[in-house]
Short mmCIF file of C-alpha atoms in Angstrom, two decimals:
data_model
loop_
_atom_site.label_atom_id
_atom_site.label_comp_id
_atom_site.label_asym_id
_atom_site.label_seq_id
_atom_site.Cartn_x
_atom_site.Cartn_y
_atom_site.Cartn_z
CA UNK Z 1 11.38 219.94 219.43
CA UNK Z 2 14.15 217.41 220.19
CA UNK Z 3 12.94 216.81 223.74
CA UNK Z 4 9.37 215.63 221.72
CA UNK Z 5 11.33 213.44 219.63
CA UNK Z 6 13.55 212.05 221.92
CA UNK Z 7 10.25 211.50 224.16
CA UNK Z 8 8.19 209.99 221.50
CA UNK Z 9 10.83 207.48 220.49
CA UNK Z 10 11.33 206.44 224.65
CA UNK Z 11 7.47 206.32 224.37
CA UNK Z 12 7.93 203.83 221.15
CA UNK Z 13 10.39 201.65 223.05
CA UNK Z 14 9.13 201.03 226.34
CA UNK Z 15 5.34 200.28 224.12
CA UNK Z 16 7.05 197.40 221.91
CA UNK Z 17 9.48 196.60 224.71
CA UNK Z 18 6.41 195.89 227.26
CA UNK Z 19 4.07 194.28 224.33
CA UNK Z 20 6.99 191.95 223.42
CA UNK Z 21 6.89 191.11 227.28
CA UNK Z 22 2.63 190.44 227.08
CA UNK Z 23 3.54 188.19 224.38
CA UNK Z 24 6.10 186.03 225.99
CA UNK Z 25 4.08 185.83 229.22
CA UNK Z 26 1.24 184.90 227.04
CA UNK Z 27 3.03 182.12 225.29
CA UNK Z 28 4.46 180.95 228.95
CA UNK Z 29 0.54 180.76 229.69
CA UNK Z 30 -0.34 178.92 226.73
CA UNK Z 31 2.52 176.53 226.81
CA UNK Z 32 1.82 175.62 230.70
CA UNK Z 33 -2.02 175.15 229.92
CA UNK Z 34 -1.15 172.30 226.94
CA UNK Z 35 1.07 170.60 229.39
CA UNK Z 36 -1.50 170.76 231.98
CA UNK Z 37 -2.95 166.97 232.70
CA UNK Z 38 -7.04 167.21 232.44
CA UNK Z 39 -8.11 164.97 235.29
CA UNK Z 40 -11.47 163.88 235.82
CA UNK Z 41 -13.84 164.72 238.63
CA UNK Z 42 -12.87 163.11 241.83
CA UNK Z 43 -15.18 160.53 243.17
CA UNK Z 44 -16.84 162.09 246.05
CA UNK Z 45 -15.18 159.95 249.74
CA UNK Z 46 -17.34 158.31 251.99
CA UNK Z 47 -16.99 157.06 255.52
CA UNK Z 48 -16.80 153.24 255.58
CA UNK Z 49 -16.74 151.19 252.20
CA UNK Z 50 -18.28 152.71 249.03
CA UNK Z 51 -19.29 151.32 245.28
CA UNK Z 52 -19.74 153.78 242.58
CA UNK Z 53 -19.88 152.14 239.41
CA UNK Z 54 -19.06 153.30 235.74
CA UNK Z 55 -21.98 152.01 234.33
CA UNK Z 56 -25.11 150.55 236.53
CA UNK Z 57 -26.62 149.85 232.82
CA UNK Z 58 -24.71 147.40 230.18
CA UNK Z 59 -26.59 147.39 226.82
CA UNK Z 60 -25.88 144.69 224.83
CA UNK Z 61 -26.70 146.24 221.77
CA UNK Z 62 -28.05 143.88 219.08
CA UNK Z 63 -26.46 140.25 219.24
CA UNK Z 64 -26.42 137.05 217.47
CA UNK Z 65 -27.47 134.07 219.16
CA UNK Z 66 -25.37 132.10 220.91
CA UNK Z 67 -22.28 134.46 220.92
CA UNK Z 68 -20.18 135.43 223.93
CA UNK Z 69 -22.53 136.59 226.45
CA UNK Z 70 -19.86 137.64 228.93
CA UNK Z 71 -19.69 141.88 230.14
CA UNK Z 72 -18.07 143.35 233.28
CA UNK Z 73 -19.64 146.35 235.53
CA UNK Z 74 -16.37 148.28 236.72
CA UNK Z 75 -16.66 150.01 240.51
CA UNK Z 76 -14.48 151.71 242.53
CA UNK Z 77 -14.40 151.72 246.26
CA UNK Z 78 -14.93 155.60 247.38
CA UNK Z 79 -14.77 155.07 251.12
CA UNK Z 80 -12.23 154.90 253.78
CA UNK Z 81 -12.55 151.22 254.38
CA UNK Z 82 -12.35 147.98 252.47
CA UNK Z 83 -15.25 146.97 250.73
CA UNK Z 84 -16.65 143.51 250.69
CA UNK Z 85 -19.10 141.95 248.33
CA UNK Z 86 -20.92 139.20 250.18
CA UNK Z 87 -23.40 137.99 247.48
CA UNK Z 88 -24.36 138.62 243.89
CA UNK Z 89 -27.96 137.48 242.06
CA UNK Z 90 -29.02 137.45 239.25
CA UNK Z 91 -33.19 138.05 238.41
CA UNK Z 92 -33.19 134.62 236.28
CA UNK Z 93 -31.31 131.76 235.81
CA UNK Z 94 -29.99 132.77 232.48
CA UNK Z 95 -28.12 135.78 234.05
CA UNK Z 96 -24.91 134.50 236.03
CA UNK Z 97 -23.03 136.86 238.02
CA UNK Z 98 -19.79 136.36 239.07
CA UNK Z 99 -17.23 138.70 242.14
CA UNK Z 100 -14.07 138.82 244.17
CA UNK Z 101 -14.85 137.17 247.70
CA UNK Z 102 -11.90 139.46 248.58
CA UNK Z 103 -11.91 142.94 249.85
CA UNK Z 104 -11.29 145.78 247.70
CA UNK Z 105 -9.56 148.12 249.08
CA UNK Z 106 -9.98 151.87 249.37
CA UNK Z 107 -9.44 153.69 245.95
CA UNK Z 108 -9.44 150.22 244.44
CA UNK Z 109 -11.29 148.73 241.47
CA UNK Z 110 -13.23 146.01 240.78
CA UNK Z 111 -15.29 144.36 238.82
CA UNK Z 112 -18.97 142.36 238.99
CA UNK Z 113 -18.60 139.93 235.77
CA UNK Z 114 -22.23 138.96 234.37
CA UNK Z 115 -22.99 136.49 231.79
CA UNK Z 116 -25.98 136.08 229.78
CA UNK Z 117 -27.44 133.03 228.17
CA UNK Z 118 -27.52 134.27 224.66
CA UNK Z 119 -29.36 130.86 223.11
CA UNK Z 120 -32.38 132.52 224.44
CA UNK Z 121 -32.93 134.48 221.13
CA UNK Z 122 -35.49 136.02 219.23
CA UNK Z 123 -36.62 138.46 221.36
CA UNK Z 124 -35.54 141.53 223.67
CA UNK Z 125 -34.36 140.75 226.88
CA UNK Z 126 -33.82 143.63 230.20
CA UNK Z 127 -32.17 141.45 233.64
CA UNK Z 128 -30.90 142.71 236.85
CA UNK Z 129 -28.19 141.51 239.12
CA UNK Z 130 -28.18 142.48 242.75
CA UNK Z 131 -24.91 143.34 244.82
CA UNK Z 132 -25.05 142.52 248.12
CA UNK Z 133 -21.98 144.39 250.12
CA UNK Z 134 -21.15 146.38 253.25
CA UNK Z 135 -21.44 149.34 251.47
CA UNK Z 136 -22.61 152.49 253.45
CA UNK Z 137 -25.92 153.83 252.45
CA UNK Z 138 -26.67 151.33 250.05
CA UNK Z 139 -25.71 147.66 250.90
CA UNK Z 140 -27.98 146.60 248.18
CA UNK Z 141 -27.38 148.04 244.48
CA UNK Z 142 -29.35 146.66 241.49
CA UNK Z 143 -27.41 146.89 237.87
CA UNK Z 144 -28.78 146.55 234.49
CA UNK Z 145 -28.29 144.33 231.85
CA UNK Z 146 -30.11 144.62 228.53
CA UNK Z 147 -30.18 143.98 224.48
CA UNK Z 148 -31.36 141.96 222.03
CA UNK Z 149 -30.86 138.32 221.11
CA UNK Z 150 -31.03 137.80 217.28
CA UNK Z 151 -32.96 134.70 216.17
CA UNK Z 152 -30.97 131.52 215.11
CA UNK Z 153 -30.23 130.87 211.43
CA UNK Z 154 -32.52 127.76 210.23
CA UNK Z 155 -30.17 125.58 209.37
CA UNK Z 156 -29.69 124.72 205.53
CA UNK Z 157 -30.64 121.55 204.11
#
Protein backbone atom coordinates (compact mmCIF):
# COMPACT_ATOMS: atom_id res chain seq x y z
CA UNK A 1 0.00 0.00 0.00
CA UNK A 2 2.79 2.54 0.66
CA UNK A 3 4.63 1.70 -2.56
CA UNK A 4 0.92 2.91 -4.31
CA UNK A 5 1.06 5.96 -2.39
CA UNK A 6 4.42 6.83 -2.66
CA UNK A 7 3.88 6.06 -6.58
CA UNK A 8 0.78 8.03 -6.96
CA UNK A 9 2.21 11.12 -5.32
CA UNK A 10 5.70 10.77 -7.83
CA UNK A 11 2.90 10.36 -10.47
CA UNK A 12 1.24 13.82 -9.05
CA UNK A 13 4.60 15.60 -9.18
CA UNK A 14 6.21 14.87 -12.29
CA UNK A 15 2.15 15.71 -13.93
CA UNK A 16 2.13 19.39 -12.35
CA UNK A 17 5.91 19.58 -12.58
CA UNK A 18 5.78 18.89 -16.56
CA UNK A 19 2.31 21.00 -17.03
CA UNK A 20 3.97 23.93 -15.18
CA UNK A 21 6.81 23.40 -17.87
CA UNK A 22 3.88 23.40 -21.04
CA UNK A 23 2.87 26.55 -19.53
CA UNK A 24 6.08 28.42 -19.41
CA UNK A 25 7.07 27.20 -22.88
CA UNK A 26 3.71 28.33 -23.92
CA UNK A 27 4.07 31.79 -22.53
CA UNK A 28 7.84 31.87 -24.12
CA UNK A 29 5.75 31.17 -27.44
CA UNK A 30 3.29 33.73 -26.92
CA UNK A 31 5.63 36.39 -25.73
CA UNK A 32 8.10 35.81 -28.90
CA UNK A 33 4.99 35.89 -31.35
CA UNK A 34 3.84 39.68 -29.90
CA UNK A 35 7.36 40.79 -30.37
CA UNK A 36 7.47 39.35 -33.74
CA UNK A 37 7.56 42.40 -36.51
CA UNK A 38 4.57 41.61 -39.21
CA UNK A 39 6.22 42.55 -42.47
CA UNK A 40 4.50 42.85 -45.58
CA UNK A 41 4.79 40.75 -48.69
CA UNK A 42 7.99 41.32 -50.48
CA UNK A 43 7.76 42.90 -53.85
CA UNK A 44 8.49 40.21 -56.24
CA UNK A 45 12.59 41.22 -58.01
CA UNK A 46 12.99 41.64 -61.49
CA UNK A 47 15.96 41.66 -63.80
CA UNK A 48 16.68 45.22 -65.01
CA UNK A 49 14.58 48.27 -63.63
CA UNK A 50 11.03 47.68 -62.30
CA UNK A 51 7.84 50.07 -61.23
CA UNK A 52 5.23 48.63 -59.08
CA UNK A 53 3.09 51.19 -57.82
CA UNK A 54 0.83 51.48 -54.61
CA UNK A 55 -1.98 52.69 -56.30
CA UNK A 56 -2.30 52.80 -60.38
CA UNK A 57 -5.89 54.46 -59.46
CA UNK A 58 -6.15 57.93 -57.34
CA UNK A 59 -9.84 58.77 -56.65
CA UNK A 60 -10.41 62.05 -55.86
CA UNK A 61 -13.40 61.51 -54.07
CA UNK A 62 -15.91 64.40 -54.23
CA UNK A 63 -14.19 67.96 -54.42
CA UNK A 64 -14.98 71.53 -54.43
CA UNK A 65 -14.04 73.57 -57.23
CA UNK A 66 -11.07 75.14 -57.45
CA UNK A 67 -9.31 73.44 -54.43
CA UNK A 68 -5.86 71.87 -54.40
CA UNK A 69 -5.80 69.57 -57.22
CA UNK A 70 -2.35 68.18 -56.44
CA UNK A 71 -1.99 63.86 -55.60
CA UNK A 72 1.16 61.70 -55.83
CA UNK A 73 1.29 57.91 -57.29
CA UNK A 74 4.09 56.25 -55.00
CA UNK A 75 6.37 53.31 -56.90
CA UNK A 76 9.06 51.41 -55.98
CA UNK A 77 11.80 50.15 -58.18
CA UNK A 78 11.69 46.09 -57.90
CA UNK A 79 14.57 45.35 -60.23
CA UNK A 80 18.23 45.02 -60.08
CA UNK A 81 18.99 48.18 -61.93
CA UNK A 82 18.22 51.86 -61.74
CA UNK A 83 15.14 52.92 -63.12
CA UNK A 84 14.66 55.92 -65.29
CA UNK A 85 11.53 57.76 -66.16
CA UNK A 86 12.04 59.40 -69.53
CA UNK A 87 8.58 61.04 -70.09
CA UNK A 88 5.24 61.51 -68.40
CA UNK A 89 1.66 62.61 -70.26
CA UNK A 90 -1.08 63.42 -69.34
CA UNK A 91 -4.61 62.48 -71.61
CA UNK A 92 -5.63 66.37 -71.50
CA UNK A 93 -4.29 69.49 -70.85
CA UNK A 94 -5.95 69.89 -67.54
CA UNK A 95 -3.98 66.86 -66.11
CA UNK A 96 -0.20 67.90 -65.45
CA UNK A 97 2.17 65.34 -64.49
CA UNK A 98 5.20 65.96 -62.97
CA UNK A 99 8.81 63.17 -62.18
CA UNK A 100 12.39 62.88 -61.10
CA UNK A 101 14.65 63.10 -64.37
CA UNK A 102 16.95 61.15 -61.99
CA UNK A 103 17.35 57.49 -61.57
CA UNK A 104 15.81 55.67 -58.85
CA UNK A 105 17.64 53.31 -57.65
CA UNK A 106 17.01 49.67 -56.83
CA UNK A 107 14.65 49.22 -53.75
CA UNK A 108 14.06 52.95 -54.03
CA UNK A 109 10.88 55.04 -54.07
CA UNK A 110 9.47 57.49 -55.98
CA UNK A 111 6.90 59.34 -56.84
CA UNK A 112 4.82 60.56 -60.28
CA UNK A 113 3.10 63.96 -58.90
CA UNK A 114 -0.23 64.75 -60.99
CA UNK A 115 -2.24 67.78 -60.82
CA UNK A 116 -5.66 68.36 -61.89
CA UNK A 117 -7.37 71.50 -63.02
CA UNK A 118 -10.13 71.52 -60.52
CA UNK A 119 -12.00 74.92 -62.08
CA UNK A 120 -13.33 72.44 -64.48
CA UNK A 121 -16.37 71.65 -62.20
CA UNK A 122 -19.70 70.45 -62.35
CA UNK A 123 -19.29 67.28 -63.62
CA UNK A 124 -17.33 63.84 -63.19
CA UNK A 125 -14.10 63.66 -64.55
CA UNK A 126 -11.76 59.96 -65.19
CA UNK A 127 -7.84 61.09 -66.83
CA UNK A 128 -4.86 59.04 -67.43
CA UNK A 129 -1.21 59.83 -67.27
CA UNK A 130 1.28 57.70 -69.12
CA UNK A 131 4.86 56.74 -67.73
CA UNK A 132 7.27 56.36 -70.11
CA UNK A 133 10.52 54.44 -68.47
CA UNK A 134 13.05 51.67 -69.09
CA UNK A 135 11.14 49.48 -67.20
CA UNK A 136 11.32 45.70 -68.15
CA UNK A 137 8.16 44.27 -69.47
CA UNK A 138 6.28 47.27 -69.42
CA UNK A 139 8.08 50.55 -70.50
CA UNK A 140 4.74 52.09 -70.85
CA UNK A 141 2.26 52.09 -67.69
CA UNK A 142 -1.03 54.06 -67.77
CA UNK A 143 -2.36 55.38 -64.11
CA UNK A 144 -5.68 56.61 -63.16
CA UNK A 145 -6.93 59.64 -61.96
CA UNK A 146 -10.59 60.20 -61.17
CA UNK A 147 -13.47 62.15 -58.99
CA UNK A 148 -15.74 64.66 -59.05
CA UNK A 149 -15.55 68.42 -59.38
CA UNK A 150 -18.35 70.17 -57.36
CA UNK A 151 -20.00 73.11 -59.14
CA UNK A 152 -18.96 76.74 -58.16
CA UNK A 153 -21.02 78.70 -55.62
CA UNK A 154 -22.98 81.62 -57.61
CA UNK A 155 -21.70 84.31 -56.15
CA UNK A 156 -24.02 86.47 -53.78
CA UNK A 157 -25.22 89.75 -54.69
Amino acid sequence: MKKLITLSIALLAFTFSNAQETTKATKKVAKKAATTKVTTPAVPKVEGAGMVFVSETIDYGTIAANSDGKREFVFTNNGNKPLIITNATGSCGCTVPSYSKEPIAPGAKGVIGVKYDTSRAGQPFTKTVTITSNATGTPSKVLTIKGNVLAAEAPKS
